[in-house]
Amino acid sequence: MADGTLKVGTITTSSGSGTITIGQSGETITIPSGATVNMSSATQTGVGGANTPTFSAYMSGDFSASNASWTKLQINSEYYDTDSAFDTSNYRFVVPSGKAGKYFFAAKTACPGVDDQEDFAISFYKNGSRVEQTDVGVFSPKTDATLFASTSYSWDLSVGDYIEVYIYQTSGDAQNIDASFTNFLGYKLIT
C-alpha cells in the first residue's frame, strides 16, 4: 500500500460495533500540534484517569495539644471526600477497597503561644507509627509566637492502610492548636 493521507469524517466498523485498531505493534500514532482528542463521552482505558480517592479535611474548632508528646490533630470535618475514605471520628484517611496505589498527602497547622527556643513540629503517622522522614519542626524566635508547620509526603499504600497527622510542641504546658490554619488533604496519583 502506498503512503498517503486518509481524509474521512467518521470511521466505524463494518458491523457497527466492535474494535477499531489504528496502527500495529512497533508503530507510533502521532496527534499533530493544535489537534484535539475529545474523549469526554468515551470510556477511557489506558489514558488519563482520575486522582481519586481525593479528600480535603479540616478541624471544626481549636483543640488543646499536650506538652512534649505527639498529639493527633483532631481533623473532624471535610471540604470534600470523593470515596468517603476520610474518617472524621478517628481523624484519618483509610485506603478504601480496590483503591491501593501511590498517594500524595499534605498537612499544615499553627500553634500560638510558643516562646523563645521552644519548638513545634508536625508529622504523618502511617498505620499508627510515626514516619520520621515527614517530621517538620520550627523553633520560636520570640515570646508568644505563633508557629506554622506543614509537611507533605507520598506512599505506595495498600487497602486498609491509614494516614494521620500529629503535632508536637514544647511550650511547657498545653497549647491550643489553631483550627483556622489546619488542613489535611490527599489524593491517589495517576500512574
GROMACS .gro file of C-alpha atoms in nm:
model
  191
    1MET     CA    1   0.000   0.000   0.000
    2ALA     CA    2   0.129   0.344  -0.083
    3ASP     CA    3   0.186   0.618   0.175
    4GLY     CA    4  -0.081   0.885   0.174
    5THR     CA    5  -0.340   1.079   0.367
    6LEU     CA    6  -0.676   0.935   0.466
    7LYS     CA    7  -0.943   1.204   0.493
    8VAL     CA    8  -1.274   1.094   0.643
    9GLY     CA    9  -1.535   1.233   0.880
   10THR     CA   10  -1.611   0.910   1.069
   11ILE     CA   11  -1.452   0.567   1.097
   12THR     CA   12  -1.674   0.278   1.209
   13THR     CA   13  -1.653  -0.099   1.194
   14SER     CA   14  -1.829  -0.274   0.908
   15SER     CA   15  -2.060  -0.443   1.161
   16GLY     CA   16  -2.136  -0.120   1.350
   17SER     CA   17  -1.978  -0.238   1.675
   18GLY     CA   18  -1.653  -0.392   1.793
   19THR     CA   19  -1.292  -0.278   1.794
   20ILE     CA   20  -1.113  -0.049   1.551
   21THR     CA   21  -0.735  -0.084   1.555
   22ILE     CA   22  -0.516   0.202   1.439
   23GLY     CA   23  -0.155   0.105   1.374
   24GLN     CA   24   0.024  -0.209   1.484
   25SER     CA   25   0.289  -0.314   1.733
   26GLY     CA   26   0.606  -0.105   1.693
   27GLU     CA   27   0.435   0.187   1.523
   28THR     CA   28   0.377   0.535   1.667
   29ILE     CA   29   0.048   0.719   1.632
   30THR     CA   30   0.107   1.098   1.625
   31ILE     CA   31  -0.155   1.361   1.705
   32PRO     CA   32  -0.043   1.686   1.537
   33SER     CA   33   0.001   2.007   1.735
   34GLY     CA   34  -0.324   2.201   1.759
   35ALA     CA   35  -0.541   1.889   1.721
   36THR     CA   36  -0.783   1.796   2.000
   37VAL     CA   37  -0.871   1.442   2.104
   38ASN     CA   38  -1.217   1.466   2.261
   39MET     CA   39  -1.274   1.166   2.489
   40SER     CA   40  -1.524   1.337   2.719
   41SER     CA   41  -1.808   1.096   2.636
   42ALA     CA   42  -1.591   0.790   2.570
   43THR     CA   43  -1.493   0.507   2.800
   44GLN     CA   44  -1.125   0.575   2.863
   45THR     CA   45  -0.883   0.289   2.916
   46GLY     CA   46  -0.509   0.321   2.941
   47VAL     CA   47  -0.504   0.701   2.930
   48GLY     CA   48  -0.577   0.980   3.172
   49GLY     CA   49  -0.781   0.887   3.473
   50ALA     CA   50  -0.897   1.043   3.795
   51ASN     CA   51  -0.698   1.132   4.107
   52THR     CA   52  -0.948   0.952   4.330
   53PRO     CA   53  -0.992   0.893   4.608
   54THR     CA   54  -0.925   1.254   4.699
   55PHE     CA   55  -1.015   1.448   5.013
   56SER     CA   56  -0.958   1.775   5.194
   57ALA     CA   57  -1.034   1.789   5.567
   58TYR     CA   58  -1.007   2.043   5.849
   59MET     CA   59  -1.069   2.092   6.222
   60SER     CA   60  -1.404   2.242   6.314
   61GLY     CA   61  -1.253   2.414   6.621
   62ASP     CA   62  -0.933   2.466   6.817
   63PHE     CA   63  -0.817   2.187   7.046
   64SER     CA   64  -0.562   2.157   7.326
   65ALA     CA   65  -0.235   1.973   7.250
   66SER     CA   66  -0.030   1.827   7.534
   67ASN     CA   67   0.323   1.949   7.604
   68ALA     CA   68   0.620   1.738   7.487
   69SER     CA   69   0.422   1.448   7.336
   70TRP     CA   70   0.298   1.367   6.987
   71THR     CA   71  -0.075   1.452   6.970
   72LYS     CA   72  -0.309   1.355   6.685
   73LEU     CA   73  -0.473   1.652   6.514
   74GLN     CA   74  -0.850   1.629   6.559
   75ILE     CA   75  -0.937   1.682   6.195
   76ASN     CA   76  -1.310   1.616   6.207
   77SER     CA   77  -1.472   1.794   5.911
   78GLU     CA   78  -1.443   1.769   5.534
   79TYR     CA   79  -1.446   2.011   5.244
   80TYR     CA   80  -1.483   1.709   5.012
   81ASP     CA   81  -1.418   1.333   5.014
   82THR     CA   82  -1.486   1.152   4.685
   83ASP     CA   83  -1.480   0.797   4.825
   84SER     CA   84  -1.584   0.851   5.189
   85ALA     CA   85  -1.230   0.743   5.280
   86PHE     CA   86  -1.160   1.010   5.543
   87ASP     CA   87  -1.274   0.900   5.889
   88THR     CA   88  -1.386   1.213   6.078
   89SER     CA   89  -1.431   1.016   6.402
   90ASN     CA   90  -1.077   0.878   6.410
   91TYR     CA   91  -0.920   1.172   6.220
   92ARG     CA   92  -0.756   0.961   5.949
   93PHE     CA   93  -0.758   0.870   5.582
   94VAL     CA   94  -0.811   0.497   5.518
   95VAL     CA   95  -0.739   0.344   5.174
   96PRO     CA   96  -1.073   0.202   5.056
   97SER     CA   97  -1.130  -0.138   4.896
   98GLY     CA   98  -0.999  -0.154   4.540
   99LYS     CA   99  -0.801   0.171   4.576
  100ALA     CA  100  -0.446   0.055   4.661
  101GLY     CA  101  -0.171   0.257   4.491
  102LYS     CA  102   0.051   0.561   4.518
  103TYR     CA  103  -0.085   0.856   4.718
  104PHE     CA  104   0.023   1.212   4.793
  105PHE     CA  105  -0.062   1.386   5.124
  106ALA     CA  106  -0.009   1.736   5.263
  107ALA     CA  107  -0.092   1.888   5.602
  108LYS     CA  108  -0.049   2.221   5.777
  109THR     CA  109  -0.131   2.373   6.114
  110ALA     CA  110  -0.040   2.651   6.359
  111CYS     CA  111   0.033   2.674   6.731
  112PRO     CA  112   0.019   3.010   6.915
  113GLY     CA  113   0.189   3.089   7.247
  114VAL     CA  114   0.527   2.928   7.184
  115ASP     CA  115   0.821   3.108   7.349
  116ASP     CA  116   1.195   3.154   7.275
  117GLN     CA  117   1.365   2.835   7.152
  118GLU     CA  118   1.061   2.619   7.220
  119ASP     CA  119   0.957   2.413   6.922
  120PHE     CA  120   0.655   2.299   6.728
  121ALA     CA  121   0.653   2.008   6.481
  122ILE     CA  122   0.417   1.822   6.250
  123SER     CA  123   0.445   1.463   6.123
  124PHE     CA  124   0.250   1.194   5.943
  125TYR     CA  125   0.174   0.861   6.106
  126LYS     CA  126   0.120   0.555   5.886
  127ASN     CA  127  -0.077   0.268   6.041
  128GLY     CA  128  -0.017   0.409   6.391
  129SER     CA  129   0.360   0.466   6.361
  130ARG     CA  130   0.536   0.799   6.312
  131VAL     CA  131   0.713   0.841   5.979
  132GLU     CA  132   1.019   1.044   6.083
  133GLN     CA  133   1.101   1.146   5.725
  134THR     CA  134   0.786   1.360   5.735
  135ASP     CA  135   0.878   1.548   6.057
  136VAL     CA  136   0.895   1.923   6.005
  137GLY     CA  137   0.980   2.138   6.308
  138VAL     CA  138   1.021   2.507   6.375
  139PHE     CA  139   1.169   2.697   6.670
  140SER     CA  140   1.021   3.010   6.821
  141PRO     CA  141   1.231   3.325   6.774
  142LYS     CA  142   1.043   3.526   7.039
  143THR     CA  143   0.793   3.516   7.325
  144ASP     CA  144   0.433   3.413   7.246
  145ALA     CA  145   0.498   3.347   6.879
  146THR     CA  146   0.252   3.166   6.655
  147LEU     CA  147   0.442   2.892   6.474
  148PHE     CA  148   0.330   2.740   6.145
  149ALA     CA  149   0.432   2.394   6.026
  150SER     CA  150   0.350   2.192   5.716
  151THR     CA  151   0.456   1.863   5.566
  152SER     CA  152   0.393   1.653   5.257
  153TYR     CA  153   0.482   1.301   5.152
  154SER     CA  154   0.385   1.021   4.914
  155TRP     CA  155   0.343   0.649   4.979
  156ASP     CA  156   0.257   0.330   4.798
  157LEU     CA  157  -0.040   0.220   5.009
  158SER     CA  158  -0.243  -0.100   5.041
  159VAL     CA  159  -0.615  -0.133   5.110
  160GLY     CA  160  -0.676  -0.060   5.481
  161ASP     CA  161  -0.356   0.144   5.534
  162TYR     CA  162  -0.427   0.469   5.715
  163ILE     CA  163  -0.257   0.808   5.743
  164GLU     CA  164  -0.295   1.053   6.032
  165VAL     CA  165  -0.141   1.389   6.125
  166TYR     CA  166   0.029   1.450   6.461
  167ILE     CA  167   0.189   1.756   6.618
  168TYR     CA  168   0.448   1.806   6.892
  169GLN     CA  169   0.507   2.123   7.094
  170THR     CA  170   0.737   2.213   7.385
  171SER     CA  171   0.588   2.532   7.527
  172GLY     CA  172   0.587   2.389   7.881
  173ASP     CA  173   0.211   2.340   7.900
  174ALA     CA  174  -0.086   2.251   7.679
  175GLN     CA  175  -0.146   2.482   7.383
  176ASN     CA  176  -0.450   2.538   7.163
  177ILE     CA  177  -0.395   2.437   6.802
  178ASP     CA  178  -0.545   2.694   6.565
  179ALA     CA  179  -0.822   2.534   6.357
  180SER     CA  180  -0.826   2.820   6.105
  181PHE     CA  181  -0.477   2.720   5.984
  182THR     CA  182  -0.522   2.343   5.998
  183ASN     CA  183  -0.585   2.134   5.687
  184PHE     CA  184  -0.512   1.777   5.572
  185LEU     CA  185  -0.550   1.667   5.211
  186GLY     CA  186  -0.457   1.375   4.992
  187TYR     CA  187  -0.522   1.203   4.663
  188LYS     CA  188  -0.433   0.892   4.466
  189LEU     CA  189  -0.176   0.953   4.194
  190ILE     CA  190  -0.246   0.852   3.836
  191THR     CA  191   0.025   0.602   3.743
   0.00000   0.00000   0.00000
